[in-house]
Coordinates of C-alpha atoms in Angstrom, one line a residue:
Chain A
X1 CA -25.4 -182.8 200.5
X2 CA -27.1 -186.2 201.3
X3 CA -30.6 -186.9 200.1
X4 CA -32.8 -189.5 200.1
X5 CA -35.8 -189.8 197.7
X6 CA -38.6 -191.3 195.7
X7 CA -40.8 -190.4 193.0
X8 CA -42.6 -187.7 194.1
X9 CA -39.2 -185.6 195.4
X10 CA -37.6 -185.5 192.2
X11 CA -38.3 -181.5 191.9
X12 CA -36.7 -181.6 195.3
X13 CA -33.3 -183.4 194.2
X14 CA -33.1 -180.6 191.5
X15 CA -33.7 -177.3 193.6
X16 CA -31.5 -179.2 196.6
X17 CA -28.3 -179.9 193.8
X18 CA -28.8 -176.6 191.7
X19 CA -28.9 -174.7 195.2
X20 CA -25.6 -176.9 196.7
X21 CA -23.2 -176.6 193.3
X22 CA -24.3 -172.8 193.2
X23 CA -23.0 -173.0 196.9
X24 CA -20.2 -174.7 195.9
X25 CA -18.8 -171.8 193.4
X26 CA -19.6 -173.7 189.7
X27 CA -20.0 -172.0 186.7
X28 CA -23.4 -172.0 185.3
X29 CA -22.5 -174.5 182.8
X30 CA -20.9 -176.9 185.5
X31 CA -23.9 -176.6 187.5
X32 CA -26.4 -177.5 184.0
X33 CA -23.9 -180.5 184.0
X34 CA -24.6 -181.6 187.4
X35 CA -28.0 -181.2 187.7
X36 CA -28.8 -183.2 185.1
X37 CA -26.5 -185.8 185.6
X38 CA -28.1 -185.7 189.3
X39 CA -31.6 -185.9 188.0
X40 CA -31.0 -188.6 185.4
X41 CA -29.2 -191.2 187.5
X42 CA -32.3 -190.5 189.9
X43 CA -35.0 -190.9 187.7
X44 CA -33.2 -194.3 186.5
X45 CA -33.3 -195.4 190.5
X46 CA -36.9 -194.5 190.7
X47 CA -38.0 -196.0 187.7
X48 CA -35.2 -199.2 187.0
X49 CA -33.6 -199.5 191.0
X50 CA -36.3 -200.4 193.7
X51 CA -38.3 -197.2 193.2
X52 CA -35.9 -194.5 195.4
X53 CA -32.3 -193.9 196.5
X54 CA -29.9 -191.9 197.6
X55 CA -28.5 -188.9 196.1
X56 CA -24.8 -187.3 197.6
X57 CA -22.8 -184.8 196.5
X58 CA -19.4 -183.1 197.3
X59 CA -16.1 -181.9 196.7
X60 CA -12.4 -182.8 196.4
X61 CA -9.8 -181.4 194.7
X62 CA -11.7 -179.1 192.7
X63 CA -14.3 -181.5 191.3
X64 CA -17.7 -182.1 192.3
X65 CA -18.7 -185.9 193.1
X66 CA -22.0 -186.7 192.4
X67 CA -23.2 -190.4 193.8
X68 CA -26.3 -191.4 193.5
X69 CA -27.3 -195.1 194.9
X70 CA -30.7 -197.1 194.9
X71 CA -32.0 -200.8 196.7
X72 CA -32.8 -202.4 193.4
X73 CA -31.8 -205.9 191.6
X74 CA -29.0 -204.6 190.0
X75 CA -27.6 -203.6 186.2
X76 CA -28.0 -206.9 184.0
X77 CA -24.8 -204.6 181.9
X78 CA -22.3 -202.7 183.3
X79 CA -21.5 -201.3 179.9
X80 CA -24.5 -200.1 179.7
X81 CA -25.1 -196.6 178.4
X82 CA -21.4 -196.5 176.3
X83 CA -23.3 -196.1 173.1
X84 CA -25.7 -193.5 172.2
X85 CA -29.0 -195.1 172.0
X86 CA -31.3 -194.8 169.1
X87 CA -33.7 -191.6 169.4
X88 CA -36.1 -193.8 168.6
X89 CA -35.0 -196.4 171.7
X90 CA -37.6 -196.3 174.4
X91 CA -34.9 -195.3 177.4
X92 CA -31.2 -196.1 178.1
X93 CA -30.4 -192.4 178.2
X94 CA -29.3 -191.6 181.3
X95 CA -26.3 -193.5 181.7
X96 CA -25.5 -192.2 178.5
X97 CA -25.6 -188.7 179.3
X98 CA -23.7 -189.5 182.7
X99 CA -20.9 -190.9 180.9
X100 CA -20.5 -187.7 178.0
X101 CA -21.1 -185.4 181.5
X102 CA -19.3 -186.8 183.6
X103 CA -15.0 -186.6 183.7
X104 CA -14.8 -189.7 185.5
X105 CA -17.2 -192.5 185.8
X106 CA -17.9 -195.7 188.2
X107 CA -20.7 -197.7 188.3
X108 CA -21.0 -201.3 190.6
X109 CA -24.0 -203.0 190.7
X110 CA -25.0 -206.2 192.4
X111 CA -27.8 -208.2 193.7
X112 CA -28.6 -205.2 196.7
X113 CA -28.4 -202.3 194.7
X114 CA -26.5 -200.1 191.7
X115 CA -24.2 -196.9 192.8
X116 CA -23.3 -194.7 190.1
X117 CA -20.5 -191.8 190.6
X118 CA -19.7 -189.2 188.7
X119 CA -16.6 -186.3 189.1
X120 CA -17.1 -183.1 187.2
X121 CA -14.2 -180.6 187.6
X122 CA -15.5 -178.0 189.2
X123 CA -14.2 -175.3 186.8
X124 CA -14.5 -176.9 183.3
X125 CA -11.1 -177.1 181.6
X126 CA -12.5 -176.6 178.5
X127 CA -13.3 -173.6 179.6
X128 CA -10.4 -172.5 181.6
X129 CA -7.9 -172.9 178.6
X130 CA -10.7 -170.3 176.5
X131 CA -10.0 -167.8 179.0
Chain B
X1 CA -60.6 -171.0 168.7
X2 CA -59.0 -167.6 167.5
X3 CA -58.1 -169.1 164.1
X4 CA -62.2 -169.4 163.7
X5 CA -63.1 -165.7 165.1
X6 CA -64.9 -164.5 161.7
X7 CA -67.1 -160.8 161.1
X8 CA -69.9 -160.1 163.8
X9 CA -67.8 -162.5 166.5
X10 CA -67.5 -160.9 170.1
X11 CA -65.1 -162.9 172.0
X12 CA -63.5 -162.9 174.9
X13 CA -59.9 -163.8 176.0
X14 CA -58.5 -165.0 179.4
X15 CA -55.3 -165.4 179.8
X16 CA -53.0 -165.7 182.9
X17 CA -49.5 -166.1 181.2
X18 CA -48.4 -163.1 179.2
X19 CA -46.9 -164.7 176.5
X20 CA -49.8 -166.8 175.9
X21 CA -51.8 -163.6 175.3
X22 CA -49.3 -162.3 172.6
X23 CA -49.4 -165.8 170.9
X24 CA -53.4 -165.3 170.4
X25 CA -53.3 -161.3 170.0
X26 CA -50.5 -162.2 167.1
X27 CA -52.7 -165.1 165.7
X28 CA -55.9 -162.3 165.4
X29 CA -53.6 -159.6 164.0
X30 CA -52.3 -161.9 161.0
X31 CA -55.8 -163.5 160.5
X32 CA -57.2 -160.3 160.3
X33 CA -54.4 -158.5 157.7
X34 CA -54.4 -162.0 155.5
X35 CA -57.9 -161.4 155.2
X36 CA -57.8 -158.0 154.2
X37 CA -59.2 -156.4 157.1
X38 CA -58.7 -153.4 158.6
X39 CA -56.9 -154.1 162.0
X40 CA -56.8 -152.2 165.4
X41 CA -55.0 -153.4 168.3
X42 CA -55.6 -151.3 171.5
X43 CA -53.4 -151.8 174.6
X44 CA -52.9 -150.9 177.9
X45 CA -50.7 -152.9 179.9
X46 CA -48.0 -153.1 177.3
X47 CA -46.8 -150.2 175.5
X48 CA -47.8 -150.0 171.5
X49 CA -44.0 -150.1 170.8
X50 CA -43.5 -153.3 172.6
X51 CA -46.7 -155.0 171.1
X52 CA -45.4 -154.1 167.8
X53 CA -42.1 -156.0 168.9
X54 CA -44.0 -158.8 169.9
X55 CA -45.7 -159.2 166.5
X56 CA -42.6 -159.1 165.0
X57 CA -41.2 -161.9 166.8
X58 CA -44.4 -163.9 166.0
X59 CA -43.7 -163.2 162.7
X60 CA -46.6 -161.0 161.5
X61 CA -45.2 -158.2 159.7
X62 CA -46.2 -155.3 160.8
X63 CA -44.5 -152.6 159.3
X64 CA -46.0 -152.6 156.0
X65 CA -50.1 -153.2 157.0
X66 CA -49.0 -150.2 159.4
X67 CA -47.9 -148.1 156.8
X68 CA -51.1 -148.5 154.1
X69 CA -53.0 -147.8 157.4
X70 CA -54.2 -151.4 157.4
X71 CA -52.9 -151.6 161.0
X72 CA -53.1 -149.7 164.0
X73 CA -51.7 -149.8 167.4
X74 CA -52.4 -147.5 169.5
X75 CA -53.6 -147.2 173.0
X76 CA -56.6 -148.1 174.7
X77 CA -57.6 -144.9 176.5
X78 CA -56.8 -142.7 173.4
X79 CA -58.4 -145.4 171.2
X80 CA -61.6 -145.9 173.3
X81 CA -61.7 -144.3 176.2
X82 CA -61.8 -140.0 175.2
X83 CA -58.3 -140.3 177.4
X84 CA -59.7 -141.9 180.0
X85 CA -63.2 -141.3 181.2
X86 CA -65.3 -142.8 178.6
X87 CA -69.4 -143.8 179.4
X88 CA -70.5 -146.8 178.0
X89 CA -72.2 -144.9 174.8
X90 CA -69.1 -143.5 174.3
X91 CA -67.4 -146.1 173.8
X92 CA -70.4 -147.8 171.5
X93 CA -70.3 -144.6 169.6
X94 CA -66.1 -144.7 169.0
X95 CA -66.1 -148.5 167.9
X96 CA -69.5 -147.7 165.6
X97 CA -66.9 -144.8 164.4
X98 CA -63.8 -147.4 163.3
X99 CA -66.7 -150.1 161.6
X100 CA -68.1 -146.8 159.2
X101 CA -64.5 -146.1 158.7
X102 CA -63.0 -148.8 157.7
X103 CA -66.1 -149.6 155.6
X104 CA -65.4 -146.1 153.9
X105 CA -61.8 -147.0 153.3
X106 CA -62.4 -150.2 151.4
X107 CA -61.9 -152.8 154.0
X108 CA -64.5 -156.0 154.3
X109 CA -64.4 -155.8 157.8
X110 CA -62.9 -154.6 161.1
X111 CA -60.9 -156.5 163.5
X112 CA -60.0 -154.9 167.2
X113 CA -58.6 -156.3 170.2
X114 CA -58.4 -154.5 173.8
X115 CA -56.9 -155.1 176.5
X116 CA -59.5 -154.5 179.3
X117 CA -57.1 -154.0 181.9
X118 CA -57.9 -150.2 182.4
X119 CA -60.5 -150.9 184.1
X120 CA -58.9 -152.4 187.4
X121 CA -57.4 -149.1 187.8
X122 CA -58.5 -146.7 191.0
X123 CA -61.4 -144.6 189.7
X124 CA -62.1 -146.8 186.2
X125 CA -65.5 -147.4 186.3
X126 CA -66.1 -151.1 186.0
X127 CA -69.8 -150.6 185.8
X128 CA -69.1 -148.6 182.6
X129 CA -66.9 -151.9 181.1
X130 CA -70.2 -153.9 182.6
X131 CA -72.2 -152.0 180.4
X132 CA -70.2 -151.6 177.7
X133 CA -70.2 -155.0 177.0
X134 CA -73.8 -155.9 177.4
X135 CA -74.5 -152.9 175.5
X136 CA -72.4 -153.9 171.7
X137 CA -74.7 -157.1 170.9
X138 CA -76.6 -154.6 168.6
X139 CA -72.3 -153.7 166.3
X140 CA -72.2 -156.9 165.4
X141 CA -75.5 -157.6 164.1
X142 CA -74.0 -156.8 160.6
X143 CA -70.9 -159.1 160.4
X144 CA -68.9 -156.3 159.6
X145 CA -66.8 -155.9 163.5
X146 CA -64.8 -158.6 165.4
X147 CA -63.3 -158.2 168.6
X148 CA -61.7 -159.9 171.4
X149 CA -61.4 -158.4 174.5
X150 CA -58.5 -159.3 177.0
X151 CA -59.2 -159.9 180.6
X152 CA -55.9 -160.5 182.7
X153 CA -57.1 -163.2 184.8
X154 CA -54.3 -162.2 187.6
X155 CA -55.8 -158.3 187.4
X156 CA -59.6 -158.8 187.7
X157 CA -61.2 -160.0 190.4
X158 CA -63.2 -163.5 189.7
X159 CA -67.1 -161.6 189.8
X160 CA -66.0 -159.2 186.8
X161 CA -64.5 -162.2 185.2
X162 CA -67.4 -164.9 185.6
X163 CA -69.5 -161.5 184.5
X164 CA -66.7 -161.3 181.0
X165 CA -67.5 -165.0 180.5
X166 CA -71.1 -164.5 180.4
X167 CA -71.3 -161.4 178.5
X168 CA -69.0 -162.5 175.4
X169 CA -70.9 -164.8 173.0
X170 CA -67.3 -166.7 172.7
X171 CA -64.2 -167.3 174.5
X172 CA -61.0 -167.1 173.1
X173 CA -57.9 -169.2 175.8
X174 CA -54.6 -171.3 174.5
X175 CA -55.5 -175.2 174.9
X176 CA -53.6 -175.6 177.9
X177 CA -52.6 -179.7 178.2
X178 CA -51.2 -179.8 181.9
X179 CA -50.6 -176.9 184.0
X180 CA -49.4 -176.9 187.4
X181 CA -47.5 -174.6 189.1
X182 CA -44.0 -176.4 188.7
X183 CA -45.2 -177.5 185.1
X184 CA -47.0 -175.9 181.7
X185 CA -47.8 -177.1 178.7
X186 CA -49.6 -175.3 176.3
X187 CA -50.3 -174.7 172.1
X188 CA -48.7 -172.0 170.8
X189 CA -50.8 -169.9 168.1
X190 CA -48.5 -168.0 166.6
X191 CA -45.7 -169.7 165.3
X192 CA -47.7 -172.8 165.9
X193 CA -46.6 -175.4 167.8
X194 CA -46.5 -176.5 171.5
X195 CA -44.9 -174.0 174.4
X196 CA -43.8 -175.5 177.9
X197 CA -42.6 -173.9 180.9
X198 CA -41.1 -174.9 184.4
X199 CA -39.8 -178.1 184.6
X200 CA -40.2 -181.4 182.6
X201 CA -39.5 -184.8 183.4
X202 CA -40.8 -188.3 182.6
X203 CA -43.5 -188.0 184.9
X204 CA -45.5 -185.9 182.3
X205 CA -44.0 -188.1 179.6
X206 CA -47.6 -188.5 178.3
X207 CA -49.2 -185.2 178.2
X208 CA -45.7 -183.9 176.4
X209 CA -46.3 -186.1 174.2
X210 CA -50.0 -185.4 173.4
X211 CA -49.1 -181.7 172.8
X212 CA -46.2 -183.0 170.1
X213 CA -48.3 -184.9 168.7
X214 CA -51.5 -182.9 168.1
X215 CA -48.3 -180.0 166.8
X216 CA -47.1 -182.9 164.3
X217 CA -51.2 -183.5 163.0
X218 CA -51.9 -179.7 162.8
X219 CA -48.8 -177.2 162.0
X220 CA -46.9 -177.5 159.1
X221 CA -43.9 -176.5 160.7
X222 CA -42.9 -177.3 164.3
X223 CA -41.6 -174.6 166.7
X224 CA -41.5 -175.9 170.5
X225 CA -41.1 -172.9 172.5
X226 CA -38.7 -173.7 175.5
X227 CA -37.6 -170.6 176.3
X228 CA -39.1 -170.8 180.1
X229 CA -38.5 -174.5 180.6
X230 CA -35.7 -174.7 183.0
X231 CA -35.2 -178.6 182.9
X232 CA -36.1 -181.3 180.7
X233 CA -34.9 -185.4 181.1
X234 CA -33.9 -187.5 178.4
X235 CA -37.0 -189.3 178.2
X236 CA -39.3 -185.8 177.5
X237 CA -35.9 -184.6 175.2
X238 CA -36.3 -188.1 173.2
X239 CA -40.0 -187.3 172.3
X240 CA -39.0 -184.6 170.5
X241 CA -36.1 -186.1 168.3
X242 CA -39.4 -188.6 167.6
X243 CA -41.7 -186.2 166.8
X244 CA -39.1 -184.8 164.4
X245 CA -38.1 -187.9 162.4
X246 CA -41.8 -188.5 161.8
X247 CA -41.7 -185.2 159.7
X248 CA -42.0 -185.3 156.5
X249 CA -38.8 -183.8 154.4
X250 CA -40.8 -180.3 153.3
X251 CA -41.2 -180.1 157.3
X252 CA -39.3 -178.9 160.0
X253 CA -39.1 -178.8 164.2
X254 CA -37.8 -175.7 165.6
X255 CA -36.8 -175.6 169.2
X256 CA -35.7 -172.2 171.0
X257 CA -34.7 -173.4 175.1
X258 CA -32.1 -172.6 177.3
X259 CA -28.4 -173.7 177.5
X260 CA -29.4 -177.0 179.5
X261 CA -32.2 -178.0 177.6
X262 CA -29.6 -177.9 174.4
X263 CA -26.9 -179.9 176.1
X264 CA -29.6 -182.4 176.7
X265 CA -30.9 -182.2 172.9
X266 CA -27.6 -182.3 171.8
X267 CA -26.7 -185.3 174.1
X268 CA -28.7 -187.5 172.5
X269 CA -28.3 -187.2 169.2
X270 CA -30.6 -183.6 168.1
X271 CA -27.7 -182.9 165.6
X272 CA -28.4 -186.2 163.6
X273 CA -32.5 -185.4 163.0
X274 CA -32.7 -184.2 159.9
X275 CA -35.3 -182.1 160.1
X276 CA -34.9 -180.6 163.8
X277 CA -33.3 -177.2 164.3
X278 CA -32.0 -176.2 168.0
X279 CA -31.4 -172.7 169.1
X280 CA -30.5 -170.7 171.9
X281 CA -33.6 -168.2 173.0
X282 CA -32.5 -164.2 173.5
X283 CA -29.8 -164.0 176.2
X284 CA -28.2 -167.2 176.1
X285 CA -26.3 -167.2 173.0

């Protein structure tokens, strides 16, 4: 999956990435991870990185990659989003949820743009060693 | 609004969301039993049984105000309708019947509500609701009858509808604060609090957070029904931890959602709000 969008086609980034990791065989709570680790890092590109971006996803070795990459000036802190902000903190919270989703992490952010990707095993281990 | 519905009120209630007409038929019914009044709740589209459910899960207790013969539920076509093909003086004559009644039985008053929906059936007269409805100014002259009448918006066409509005001296609908169709916020009457369905993100931020905050002014207690909202961001999710830390101790937030609106909640620190309470709705424990 490879989308591009802005403001307005945030409903379509969900129903695109809830349809694709359905496609893609992940259990319902894998696919509540990726959507909204999808829809956050989104939202922040629409409202911190130039206003839209791109959204990817796919798979390799049974984990889903989700990349998500806007135009904007950049992340002043690259450690940003390691601690759990305040509730009462006015945003911040996407990159925190991306980081407690995710089971890898990589951001890199410069002058021409932020690209965040995050790799969510495709069937949770946590789960697997339940069963 | 159906918290102000008193004796000699005629009302009528739109609706186009089922469990938005539950939340104000549950509101009515407790109204009416904490005032004493005798109750009567006719329905049509959803059986007795299940209504009675319903209440239940809004927290009026039924069982008991049943029992004394406080409340009734019971179907509309046995209830008003002689089975089915009532006149119009009919029906006058069976809900002149219930006021007497319930006068004789001790009550101050009479409450009923009835779902209207019979009458989009094949061969239901709909003149005979049309004059029915014009003819009951003269019941509630006395004070002693109240009554809301349902209309389904989705099952009557927008004539009989503009013809309900007209005829009913009030209106009874949920305070609706955005509603699209990917999007709905509304109050919820009974428990009170705020209800949203559909999806929720930062670009309705604002009117989320009018509905929260209108909940924090007005309930005592929060409950934020989520059960049909199949998304919410971190920047919706935070207004609620917010809403809840502004609660006083004696006060709590209850939110019912699904799975993904928990894992949000939880995310961001639900756990550590004293006074907020998260749990899974029916079928997703």
């Amino acid at each position: 999956m490879d989308l591009r969008f802005e403001a307005a086609s945030l409903y379509a980034v969900r129903s695109s990435v809830a349809a694709h990791a359905a496609g893609l065989g992940a259990t319902p709570e894998v696919m509540d991870r990726v959507l909204i680790v999808a829809s956050e890092l989104s939202t922040n590109a629409i409202r911190h990185g130039g206003g839209s971006g791109r959204v990817r996803l796919w798979t390799t070795d049974g984990r889903i990659y989700c990349e998500v990459s806007d135009t904007g000036n950049g992340v002043a802190d690259l450690d940003s989003g390691t601690k759990r902000p305040d509730p009462r903190a006015a945003g911040g919270r996407g990159l925190w949820i991306s980081r407690q989703l995710g089971d890898d992490f990589a951001i890199s952010s410069g002058p021409e743009g932020t690209t965040v990707r995050v790799a969510i095993a495709l069937h949770d281990a946590r789960e697997s060693t339940v069963k | 609004m159906v918290a102000r519905l008193a004796g000699g009120d005629h009302a009528c209630m739109t609706f186009s969301d089922g469990e938005e007409r539950l939340d104000l038929v549950a509101a009515f019914v407790r109204n009416g039993l904490r005032h004493g009044q005798r109750v009567l709740c006719w329905t049509d589209s959803i059986p007795p049984d299940d209504m009675a459910r319903a209440l239940a899960d809004r927290s009026v207790r039924h069982g008991a105000a049943m029992r004394r013969g406080q409340l009734s539920i019971a179907p509309v076509r046995a209830a008003l309708l002689d089975g089915g093909g009532a006149t119009a003086p009919q029906m006058i004559s069976a809900l002149s019947k219930e006021v007497d009644q319930a006068a004789k039985d001790g009550y101050t008053g009479v409450r009923i509500t009835a779902d209207m929906c019979w009458a989009t059936r094949p061969l239901a007269a709909v003149d005979q609701l049309r004059a029915f409805e014009t003819a009951t100014a003269d019941l509630f002259a006395d004070g002693r009858l109240c009554l809301i009448c349902q209309y389904d918006r989705d099952r009557f066409d927008a004539v009989t509808l503009a013809f309900a509005t007209e005829s009913h001296p009030k209106a009874v609908a949920a305070q609706v604060y955005f509603e699209s169709p990917l999007l709905r916020i509304c109050r919820q009457y009974s428990p009170r609090g705020v209800r949203a369905a559909g999806e929720l993100d930062y670009g309705h931020q604002e009117e989320f957070e009018h509905a929260l905050s209108e909940s924090l002014r007005l309930d005592r207690h929060m409950h934020v029904n989520l059960r049909d909202l199949n998304y919410i961001d971190a920047a919706c999710a935070a207004l609620l931890l917010q809403a809840a830390e502004r609660l006083t101790v004696s006060r709590r937030m209850t939110v019912v959602c699904q799975p993904l609106v928990a894992t949000v909640l939880e995310l961001i620190g639900a756990n550590s709000v004293a006074g907020m309470r998260v749990s899974l709705a029916h079928g997703h424990a």
